[in-house]
Amino acid sequence: MMPHDTSAPFMSIVIPVYNRSEDLVRALNSLVAQTQMNFEVIVVDDGSTENIKKVADRFYDLLNLQLIRIANSGGPARPRNVGVQAARGSWISFLDSDDWWAPGRIAEVCNTISKNPDYDVFYHKLRIVSDGIKRPWWSTKCLGWALRKNAFIDLMVRGNGIPNSSVVIRQTTYDRIGRFNESKEFSSVEDFDYWLRAALEDVDFY
């Protein structure tokens, strides 16, 4: 394992997972490959029928990893909330189990946080990978965009420009905004609801 850079912000990476064992392996391998290792990983198993513990066992010697298993909740909101509750980092980063990061991602984010200490939420574009599926020529190759000055109005008008697996949020900011909405009515849009609530709280997005 690469040594920690104790000068960098300590980050907690929360990964909700329901089955998708092979995808989880890919996501965790992308964390092993990071050039900046000052983070912990919290995998929250949302009542999977696949053996997620077997996957986690492969990474305990490679990552500062904790596995939490909960009863199936039917969506990612509750496992994210459970993961944040167990987090020790001053910053929370979300990574969905079917996504993965380039090796320099955490180092780049930590560097950006250090240079912009007044912001509460950092995020970036995500590249779409489609397993050989042809996308229309007019379709975007990335998710996410920079919000305009009034973040709430921008989100309402243009939709969710904040990809969840790119987000790093200050722990104290999460505590102030509150938990992701776990209601079934918000399933699949719980993150969009969260960013709208954050914008109403005058959170600064970078």
Backbone as CSV, one residue per row, in Angstrom:
resi,resn,N_x,N_y,N_z,CA_x,CA_y,CA_z,C_x,C_y,C_z
1,MET,0.839,-1.197,0.000,0.000,0.000,0.000,0.874,1.247,0.000
2,MET,0.480,2.258,-0.721,1.251,3.496,-0.782,1.093,4.253,0.539
3,PRO,2.113,4.999,0.968,2.027,5.728,2.237,1.006,6.856,2.179
4,HIS,0.422,7.146,3.353,-0.526,8.256,3.453,0.218,9.582,3.381
5,ASP,-0.409,10.580,2.792,0.081,11.952,2.860,-0.730,12.645,3.944
6,THR,-0.169,12.752,5.131,-0.929,13.284,6.264,-1.217,14.773,6.134
7,SER,-0.584,15.445,5.156,-0.867,16.862,4.944,-2.147,17.060,4.132
8,ALA,-2.630,16.000,3.481,-3.833,16.091,2.653,-5.073,15.892,3.514
9,PRO,-6.220,16.402,3.072,-7.457,16.182,3.820,-7.755,14.691,3.945
10,PHE,-8.154,14.269,5.136,-8.520,12.871,5.317,-9.939,12.666,4.807
11,MET,-10.106,11.717,3.914,-11.349,11.541,3.187,-11.966,10.176,3.489
12,SER,-13.286,10.135,3.620,-14.026,8.885,3.756,-14.792,8.636,2.463
13,ILE,-14.525,7.500,1.841,-15.184,7.146,0.583,-16.303,6.163,0.874
14,VAL,-17.513,6.551,0.557,-18.693,5.740,0.860,-19.191,5.079,-0.419
15,ILE,-19.252,3.743,-0.395,-19.689,2.966,-1.558,-20.903,2.135,-1.187
16,PRO,-22.109,2.515,-1.645,-23.262,1.640,-1.463,-23.243,0.550,-2.530
17,VAL,-23.624,-0.657,-2.166,-23.605,-1.734,-3.161,-24.769,-2.694,-2.920
18,TYR,-25.392,-3.070,-4.017,-26.389,-4.144,-3.987,-26.010,-5.103,-5.109
19,ASN,-25.496,-6.284,-4.728,-24.942,-7.241,-5.683,-23.806,-6.562,-6.479
20,ARG,-23.741,-6.735,-7.782,-22.675,-6.084,-8.583,-21.279,-6.375,-8.039
21,SER,-21.021,-7.632,-7.671,-19.732,-7.986,-7.077,-18.561,-7.639,-7.993
22,GLU,-18.677,-7.967,-9.264,-17.572,-7.707,-10.189,-17.337,-6.213,-10.361
23,ASP,-18.425,-5.449,-10.408,-18.274,-3.992,-10.504,-17.589,-3.438,-9.257
24,LEU,-17.950,-3.979,-8.097,-17.336,-3.518,-6.850,-15.835,-3.792,-6.853
25,VAL,-15.429,-4.952,-7.361,-13.999,-5.256,-7.471,-13.293,-4.189,-8.305
26,ARG,-13.891,-3.821,-9.421,-13.298,-2.792,-10.285,-13.199,-1.450,-9.550
27,ALA,-14.256,-1.077,-8.829,-14.243,0.185,-8.087,-13.151,0.178,-7.021
28,LEU,-13.041,-0.919,-6.279,-12.037,-1.002,-5.220,-10.626,-1.050,-5.797
29,ASN,-10.449,-1.736,-6.920,-9.139,-1.741,-7.571,-8.718,-0.336,-7.982
30,SER,-9.689,0.484,-8.376,-9.353,1.860,-8.752,-8.907,2.673,-7.548
31,LEU,-9.343,2.285,-6.350,-8.891,2.957,-5.133,-7.496,2.477,-4.733
32,VAL,-7.228,1.195,-4.915,-5.889,0.673,-4.653,-4.857,1.386,-5.513
33,ALA,-5.253,1.765,-6.727,-4.332,2.383,-7.683,-4.148,3.883,-7.465
34,GLN,-4.822,4.484,-6.486,-4.723,5.921,-6.285,-3.306,6.343,-5.892
35,THR,-2.899,7.501,-6.351,-1.583,8.038,-6.003,-1.598,8.751,-4.661
36,GLN,-2.777,9.031,-4.134,-2.950,9.677,-2.828,-3.793,8.732,-1.974
37,MET,-3.230,8.258,-0.844,-3.880,7.188,-0.078,-4.392,7.635,1.288
38,ASN,-4.558,8.923,1.509,-5.022,9.397,2.814,-6.554,9.338,2.882
39,PHE,-7.078,8.101,2.874,-8.535,7.926,2.896,-8.892,6.585,3.510
40,GLU,-10.145,6.495,3.929,-10.739,5.227,4.348,-11.871,4.894,3.379
41,VAL,-12.231,3.622,3.306,-13.296,3.165,2.418,-14.371,2.482,3.254
42,ILE,-15.607,2.909,3.065,-16.728,2.302,3.771,-17.684,1.724,2.732
43,VAL,-17.723,0.409,2.637,-18.637,-0.279,1.723,-19.879,-0.658,2.516
44,VAL,-21.028,-0.217,2.047,-22.284,-0.542,2.728,-23.089,-1.472,1.832
45,ASP,-23.192,-2.715,2.268,-23.900,-3.754,1.531,-25.384,-3.661,1.846
46,ASP,-26.161,-3.301,0.842,-27.600,-3.074,1.023,-28.374,-4.387,0.852
47,GLY,-28.030,-5.378,1.701,-28.759,-6.645,1.690,-28.567,-7.453,0.426
48,SER,-27.350,-7.475,-0.105,-27.091,-8.198,-1.352,-27.338,-9.706,-1.193
49,THR,-27.706,-10.340,-2.306,-27.784,-11.799,-2.338,-26.436,-12.391,-2.754
50,GLU,-25.566,-11.587,-3.338,-24.211,-12.012,-3.663,-23.315,-11.841,-2.436
51,ASN,-22.182,-12.513,-2.437,-21.276,-12.505,-1.289,-20.341,-11.297,-1.355
52,ILE,-20.824,-10.187,-0.844,-20.024,-8.962,-0.849,-18.861,-9.064,0.146
53,LYS,-19.052,-9.801,1.223,-17.974,-9.981,2.206,-16.765,-10.652,1.553
54,LYS,-17.006,-11.587,0.670,-15.910,-12.269,-0.016,-15.094,-11.274,-0.839
55,VAL,-15.780,-10.318,-1.454,-15.079,-9.269,-2.209,-14.274,-8.401,-1.252
56,ALA,-14.906,-7.950,-0.172,-14.219,-7.069,0.780,-12.983,-7.746,1.370
57,ASP,-13.075,-9.051,1.627,-11.951,-9.779,2.223,-10.692,-9.675,1.369
58,ARG,-10.846,-9.518,0.077,-9.701,-9.422,-0.833,-8.953,-8.102,-0.691
59,PHE,-9.592,-7.102,-0.064,-9.013,-5.754,-0.070,-8.607,-5.244,1.310
60,TYR,-8.831,-6.029,2.362,-8.508,-5.528,3.699,-7.022,-5.222,3.871
61,ASP,-6.166,-5.961,3.190,-4.728,-5.711,3.289,-4.251,-4.617,2.345
62,LEU,-5.135,-4.160,1.468,-4.768,-3.172,0.461,-5.350,-1.791,0.746
63,LEU,-6.460,-1.755,1.469,-7.158,-0.506,1.733,-7.555,-0.429,3.208
64,ASN,-7.733,0.777,3.690,-8.324,1.005,5.007,-9.835,0.878,4.830
65,LEU,-10.324,-0.355,4.918,-11.680,-0.674,4.467,-12.540,-1.197,5.608
66,GLN,-13.780,-0.749,5.622,-14.790,-1.228,6.559,-16.009,-1.671,5.756
67,LEU,-16.547,-2.836,6.085,-17.762,-3.343,5.437,-18.900,-3.316,6.439
68,ILE,-20.014,-2.709,6.043,-21.225,-2.676,6.867,-22.345,-3.328,6.063
69,ARG,-23.065,-4.255,6.660,-24.192,-4.897,5.977,-25.490,-4.465,6.641
70,ILE,-26.456,-4.040,5.823,-27.770,-3.647,6.326,-28.841,-4.409,5.560
71,ALA,-30.054,-4.416,6.092,-31.178,-5.017,5.377,-31.463,-4.201,4.126
72,ASN,-31.919,-4.881,3.084,-32.150,-4.190,1.823,-33.146,-3.048,1.987
73,SER,-32.752,-1.880,1.476,-33.591,-0.684,1.608,-34.224,-0.279,0.287
74,GLY,-33.796,-0.914,-0.814,-34.402,-0.635,-2.103,-33.821,0.564,-2.837
75,GLY,-32.741,1.138,-2.347,-32.144,2.292,-3.017,-30.862,2.698,-2.326
76,PRO,-30.095,3.602,-2.928,-28.778,3.951,-2.376,-28.804,4.975,-1.248
77,ALA,-29.949,5.612,-0.968,-29.973,6.692,0.017,-29.603,6.191,1.414
78,ARG,-30.253,5.120,1.870,-29.966,4.637,3.223,-28.538,4.137,3.368
79,PRO,-28.023,3.298,2.449,-26.611,2.905,2.616,-25.643,4.081,2.584
80,ARG,-25.931,5.110,1.809,-25.065,6.298,1.841,-25.114,6.948,3.220
81,ASN,-26.310,7.110,3.760,-26.445,7.717,5.082,-25.732,6.890,6.149
82,VAL,-25.880,5.570,6.083,-25.214,4.688,7.045,-23.704,4.818,6.908
83,GLY,-23.219,4.892,5.676,-21.793,5.036,5.455,-21.248,6.332,6.011
84,VAL,-21.962,7.429,5.781,-21.509,8.727,6.300,-21.514,8.720,7.824
85,GLN,-22.509,8.068,8.414,-22.589,8.000,9.874,-21.356,7.295,10.463
86,ALA,-20.806,6.336,9.726,-19.638,5.596,10.201,-18.326,6.273,9.824
87,ALA,-18.391,7.333,9.032,-17.176,7.957,8.488,-16.403,8.733,9.552
88,ARG,-15.084,8.717,9.414,-14.200,9.455,10.320,-13.519,10.630,9.632
89,GLY,-13.694,10.729,8.318,-13.002,11.761,7.573,-13.652,13.130,7.701
90,SER,-12.865,14.159,7.482,-13.401,15.527,7.472,-14.087,15.832,6.140
91,TRP,-13.833,14.994,5.131,-14.488,15.106,3.829,-15.081,13.753,3.453
92,ILE,-16.263,13.790,2.832,-16.953,12.579,2.389,-16.959,12.557,0.870
93,SER,-16.564,11.432,0.294,-16.607,11.265,-1.156,-17.496,10.065,-1.473
94,PHE,-18.371,10.223,-2.443,-19.293,9.152,-2.814,-18.810,8.467,-4.092
95,LEU,-18.853,7.143,-4.079,-18.484,6.358,-5.253,-19.493,5.233,-5.403
96,ASP,-20.265,5.238,-6.476,-21.196,4.144,-6.722,-20.418,2.912,-7.169
97,SER,-20.948,1.737,-6.869,-20.191,0.501,-7.082,-19.920,0.218,-8.552
98,ASP,-20.706,0.789,-9.465,-20.477,0.538,-10.897,-19.643,1.645,-11.550
99,ASP,-19.077,2.533,-10.736,-18.185,3.573,-11.239,-16.771,3.322,-10.731
100,TRP,-15.795,4.017,-11.306,-14.419,3.902,-10.835,-13.669,5.168,-11.183
101,TRP,-12.533,5.360,-10.525,-11.782,6.610,-10.657,-10.417,6.384,-11.291
102,ALA,-9.942,7.408,-11.993,-8.581,7.402,-12.512,-7.601,7.489,-11.337
103,PRO,-6.368,6.998,-11.500,-5.417,6.919,-10.377,-5.124,8.250,-9.685
104,GLY,-5.171,9.353,-10.417,-4.837,10.637,-9.803,-6.024,11.407,-9.276
105,ARG,-7.182,10.788,-9.270,-8.399,11.530,-8.917,-8.359,12.096,-7.498
106,ILE,-8.045,11.282,-6.515,-8.072,11.753,-5.131,-7.002,12.816,-4.896
107,ALA,-5.825,12.615,-5.460,-4.762,13.615,-5.324,-5.187,14.960,-5.912
108,GLU,-5.828,14.919,-7.081,-6.290,16.150,-7.725,-7.346,16.855,-6.882
109,VAL,-8.279,16.070,-6.342,-9.331,16.659,-5.513,-8.737,17.262,-4.240
110,CYS,-7.834,16.541,-3.585,-7.208,17.063,-2.367,-6.446,18.353,-2.645
111,ASN,-5.756,18.411,-3.758,-5.020,19.612,-4.136,-5.972,20.780,-4.371
112,THR,-7.108,20.498,-5.016,-8.098,21.542,-5.292,-8.735,22.038,-4.001
113,ILE,-9.017,21.127,-3.077,-9.577,21.517,-1.776,-8.598,22.435,-1.045
114,SER,-7.326,22.065,-1.050,-6.313,22.857,-0.342,-6.207,24.273,-0.897
115,LYS,-6.413,24.412,-2.209,-6.287,25.722,-2.852,-7.587,26.538,-2.773
116,ASN,-8.680,25.896,-2.417,-9.989,26.575,-2.394,-10.715,26.239,-1.092
117,PRO,-10.187,26.689,0.045,-10.696,26.258,1.350,-12.080,26.776,1.713
118,ASP,-12.617,27.734,0.963,-13.911,28.317,1.316,-15.095,27.554,0.725
119,TYR,-14.836,26.557,-0.115,-15.928,25.809,-0.748,-16.328,24.602,0.099
120,ASP,-17.587,24.194,-0.071,-18.157,23.120,0.741,-18.323,21.814,-0.029
121,VAL,-18.578,21.919,-1.344,-18.805,20.741,-2.174,-17.953,20.857,-3.436
122,PHE,-17.198,19.833,-3.719,-16.395,19.768,-4.938,-16.914,18.620,-5.804
123,TYR,-16.906,18.818,-7.114,-17.335,17.749,-8.010,-16.678,17.955,-9.370
124,HIS,-16.794,16.963,-10.225,-16.165,17.039,-11.545,-16.994,16.227,-12.534
125,LYS,-16.656,16.326,-13.788,-17.333,15.529,-14.803,-16.955,14.061,-14.668
126,LEU,-17.846,13.197,-15.134,-17.560,11.770,-15.241,-17.670,11.361,-16.701
127,ARG,-16.708,10.585,-17.146,-16.745,10.084,-18.517,-17.670,8.865,-18.587
128,ILE,-18.494,8.798,-19.633,-19.412,7.684,-19.819,-18.700,6.563,-20.565
129,VAL,-18.725,5.364,-19.984,-18.150,4.176,-20.607,-19.288,3.206,-20.874
130,SER,-19.413,2.758,-22.139,-20.644,2.066,-22.536,-20.461,0.620,-22.986
131,ASP,-19.334,-0.018,-22.655,-19.135,-1.433,-22.998,-19.418,-1.732,-24.465
132,GLY,-18.929,-0.867,-25.346,-19.078,-1.131,-26.772,-20.406,-0.715,-27.359
133,ILE,-21.333,-0.236,-26.529,-22.621,0.215,-27.046,-22.427,1.535,-27.787
134,LYS,-22.889,1.609,-29.023,-22.737,2.834,-29.796,-23.707,3.895,-29.296
135,ARG,-23.178,5.089,-29.056,-24.000,6.204,-28.614,-24.253,7.124,-29.802
136,PRO,-25.405,7.790,-29.845,-25.678,8.727,-30.940,-24.599,9.803,-31.014
137,TRP,-24.331,10.299,-32.202,-23.266,11.288,-32.381,-23.508,12.541,-31.559
138,TRP,-24.804,12.827,-31.283,-25.109,14.058,-30.571,-25.109,13.864,-29.055
139,SER,-24.963,12.613,-28.621,-25.032,12.341,-27.191,-23.753,12.793,-26.489
140,THR,-23.895,13.277,-25.254,-22.728,13.717,-24.498,-21.846,12.539,-24.122
141,LYS,-20.543,12.776,-24.031,-19.607,11.739,-23.606,-19.278,11.853,-22.121
142,CYS,-19.834,12.894,-21.480,-19.562,13.120,-20.066,-20.840,13.489,-19.331
143,LEU,-20.836,13.238,-18.031,-21.894,13.698,-17.147,-21.366,14.861,-16.326
144,GLY,-22.204,15.873,-16.120,-21.836,16.966,-15.237,-21.420,18.231,-15.961
145,TRP,-21.652,19.344,-15.296,-21.252,20.646,-15.821,-21.129,21.637,-14.665
146,ALA,-20.486,22.765,-14.947,-20.323,23.805,-13.936,-21.638,24.532,-13.709
147,LEU,-22.000,24.712,-12.446,-23.220,25.442,-12.127,-23.002,26.941,-12.286
148,ARG,-24.054,27.634,-12.674,-23.991,29.086,-12.756,-24.106,29.695,-11.364
149,LYS,-24.084,31.018,-11.292,-23.959,31.704,-10.013,-25.042,31.302,-9.021
150,ASN,-26.297,31.290,-9.454,-27.376,30.854,-8.566,-27.558,29.351,-8.764
151,ALA,-26.967,28.570,-7.884,-26.932,27.119,-8.063,-28.330,26.513,-8.064
152,PHE,-29.220,27.006,-7.195,-30.565,26.429,-7.118,-31.317,26.619,-8.432
153,ILE,-31.303,27.821,-8.967,-31.998,28.092,-10.223,-31.375,27.277,-11.355
154,ASP,-30.050,27.189,-11.361,-29.378,26.411,-12.402,-29.819,24.948,-12.358
155,LEU,-29.852,24.371,-11.171,-30.277,22.976,-11.032,-31.726,22.788,-11.448
156,MET,-32.580,23.732,-11.099,-33.999,23.620,-11.449,-34.213,23.742,-12.956
157,VAL,-33.449,24.611,-13.596,-33.640,24.877,-15.023,-32.948,23.825,-15.888
158,ARG,-31.711,23.502,-15.563,-30.912,22.623,-16.432,-30.838,21.184,-15.947
159,GLY,-31.376,20.908,-14.757,-31.332,19.550,-14.231,-30.083,19.289,-13.414
160,ASN,-29.886,18.035,-13.065,-28.801,17.665,-12.161,-27.460,17.616,-12.896
161,GLY,-26.633,18.614,-12.675,-25.318,18.663,-13.301,-24.214,18.157,-12.393
162,ILE,-24.578,17.507,-11.279,-23.600,17.064,-10.287,-23.598,15.543,-10.224
163,PRO,-22.676,14.879,-10.897,-22.634,13.404,-10.849,-22.248,12.926,-9.450
164,ASN,-23.044,12.031,-8.900,-22.861,11.639,-7.511,-21.479,11.050,-7.233
165,SER,-20.962,10.248,-8.167,-19.668,9.590,-7.940,-18.483,10.535,-8.111
166,SER,-18.761,11.806,-8.338,-17.676,12.791,-8.417,-17.626,13.681,-7.185
167,VAL,-18.615,13.582,-6.318,-18.798,14.568,-5.248,-17.882,14.307,-4.056
168,VAL,-17.320,15.403,-3.531,-16.640,15.405,-2.235,-17.274,16.533,-1.426
169,ILE,-17.826,16.187,-0.271,-18.545,17.166,0.540,-17.944,17.230,1.935
170,ARG,-17.849,18.429,2.451,-17.333,18.609,3.811,-18.272,17.905,4.806
171,GLN,-17.699,17.177,5.742,-18.519,16.438,6.712,-19.459,17.361,7.476
172,THR,-18.965,18.529,7.874,-19.810,19.458,8.619,-20.945,20.000,7.754
173,THR,-20.716,20.104,6.450,-21.773,20.551,5.541,-22.857,19.491,5.428
174,TYR,-22.461,18.225,5.301,-23.438,17.133,5.291,-24.266,17.152,6.575
175,ASP,-23.612,17.353,7.701,-24.339,17.387,8.976,-25.354,18.518,9.002
176,ARG,-24.986,19.641,8.393,-25.887,20.801,8.387,-27.090,20.573,7.467
177,ILE,-26.859,20.002,6.299,-27.950,19.777,5.342,-28.847,18.636,5.798
178,GLY,-28.246,17.621,6.386,-29.014,16.453,6.822,-28.815,15.274,5.888
179,ARG,-29.541,14.222,6.136,-29.369,12.960,5.433,-30.014,12.982,4.048
180,PHE,-29.569,12.055,3.195,-30.277,11.814,1.945,-31.681,11.323,2.273
181,ASN,-32.650,11.757,1.485,-34.042,11.346,1.700,-34.189,9.872,1.335
182,GLU,-34.593,9.059,2.311,-34.695,7.618,2.118,-36.064,7.162,1.645
183,SER,-37.004,8.092,1.413,-38.344,7.718,0.953,-38.268,7.078,-0.428
184,LYS,-39.103,6.074,-0.655,-39.106,5.384,-1.946,-39.471,6.335,-3.079
185,GLU,-40.244,7.378,-2.779,-40.622,8.347,-3.805,-39.403,9.084,-4.354
186,PHE,-38.310,9.104,-3.591,-37.111,9.815,-4.012,-36.047,8.878,-4.568
187,SER,-36.364,7.598,-4.664,-35.397,6.640,-5.180,-34.983,7.012,-6.597
188,SER,-33.698,7.061,-6.835,-33.045,7.425,-8.101,-32.897,8.936,-8.283
189,VAL,-33.567,9.742,-7.466,-33.362,11.199,-7.537,-32.974,11.760,-6.169
190,GLU,-32.596,10.872,-5.244,-32.251,11.323,-3.898,-31.031,12.238,-3.908
191,ASP,-30.113,12.018,-4.852,-28.941,12.887,-4.916,-29.311,14.275,-5.452
192,PHE,-30.170,14.313,-6.479,-30.617,15.590,-7.023,-31.345,16.400,-5.954
193,ASP,-32.211,15.736,-5.206,-32.899,16.387,-4.093,-31.891,16.960,-3.097
194,TYR,-30.820,16.222,-2.866,-29.821,16.660,-1.882,-29.101,17.923,-2.348
195,TRP,-28.722,17.954,-3.626,-28.015,19.141,-4.129,-28.934,20.357,-4.149
196,LEU,-30.215,20.152,-4.423,-31.175,21.257,-4.354,-31.266,21.797,-2.928
197,ARG,-31.355,20.908,-1.969,-31.385,21.327,-0.559,-30.102,22.045,-0.176
198,ALA,-28.977,21.547,-0.680,-27.703,22.196,-0.391,-27.663,23.602,-0.977
199,ALA,-28.168,23.750,-2.211,-28.184,25.065,-2.851,-29.040,26.050,-2.064
200,LEU,-30.152,25.573,-1.523,-31.017,26.440,-0.705,-30.339,26.859,0.597
201,GLU,-29.347,26.063,1.025,-28.588,26.405,2.237,-27.360,27.253,1.918
202,ASP,-27.292,27.748,0.669,-26.192,28.606,0.217,-24.835,27.903,0.300
203,VAL,-24.850,26.601,0.030,-23.596,25.861,-0.032,-22.821,26.308,-1.266
204,ASP,-21.514,26.430,-1.126,-20.664,26.848,-2.248,-20.151,25.617,-2.980
205,PHE,-20.500,25.487,-4.269,-20.082,24.363,-5.116,-18.866,24.774,-5.931
206,TYR,-17.901,23.856,-6.044,-16.732,24.099,-6.889,-16.690,23.005,-7.955
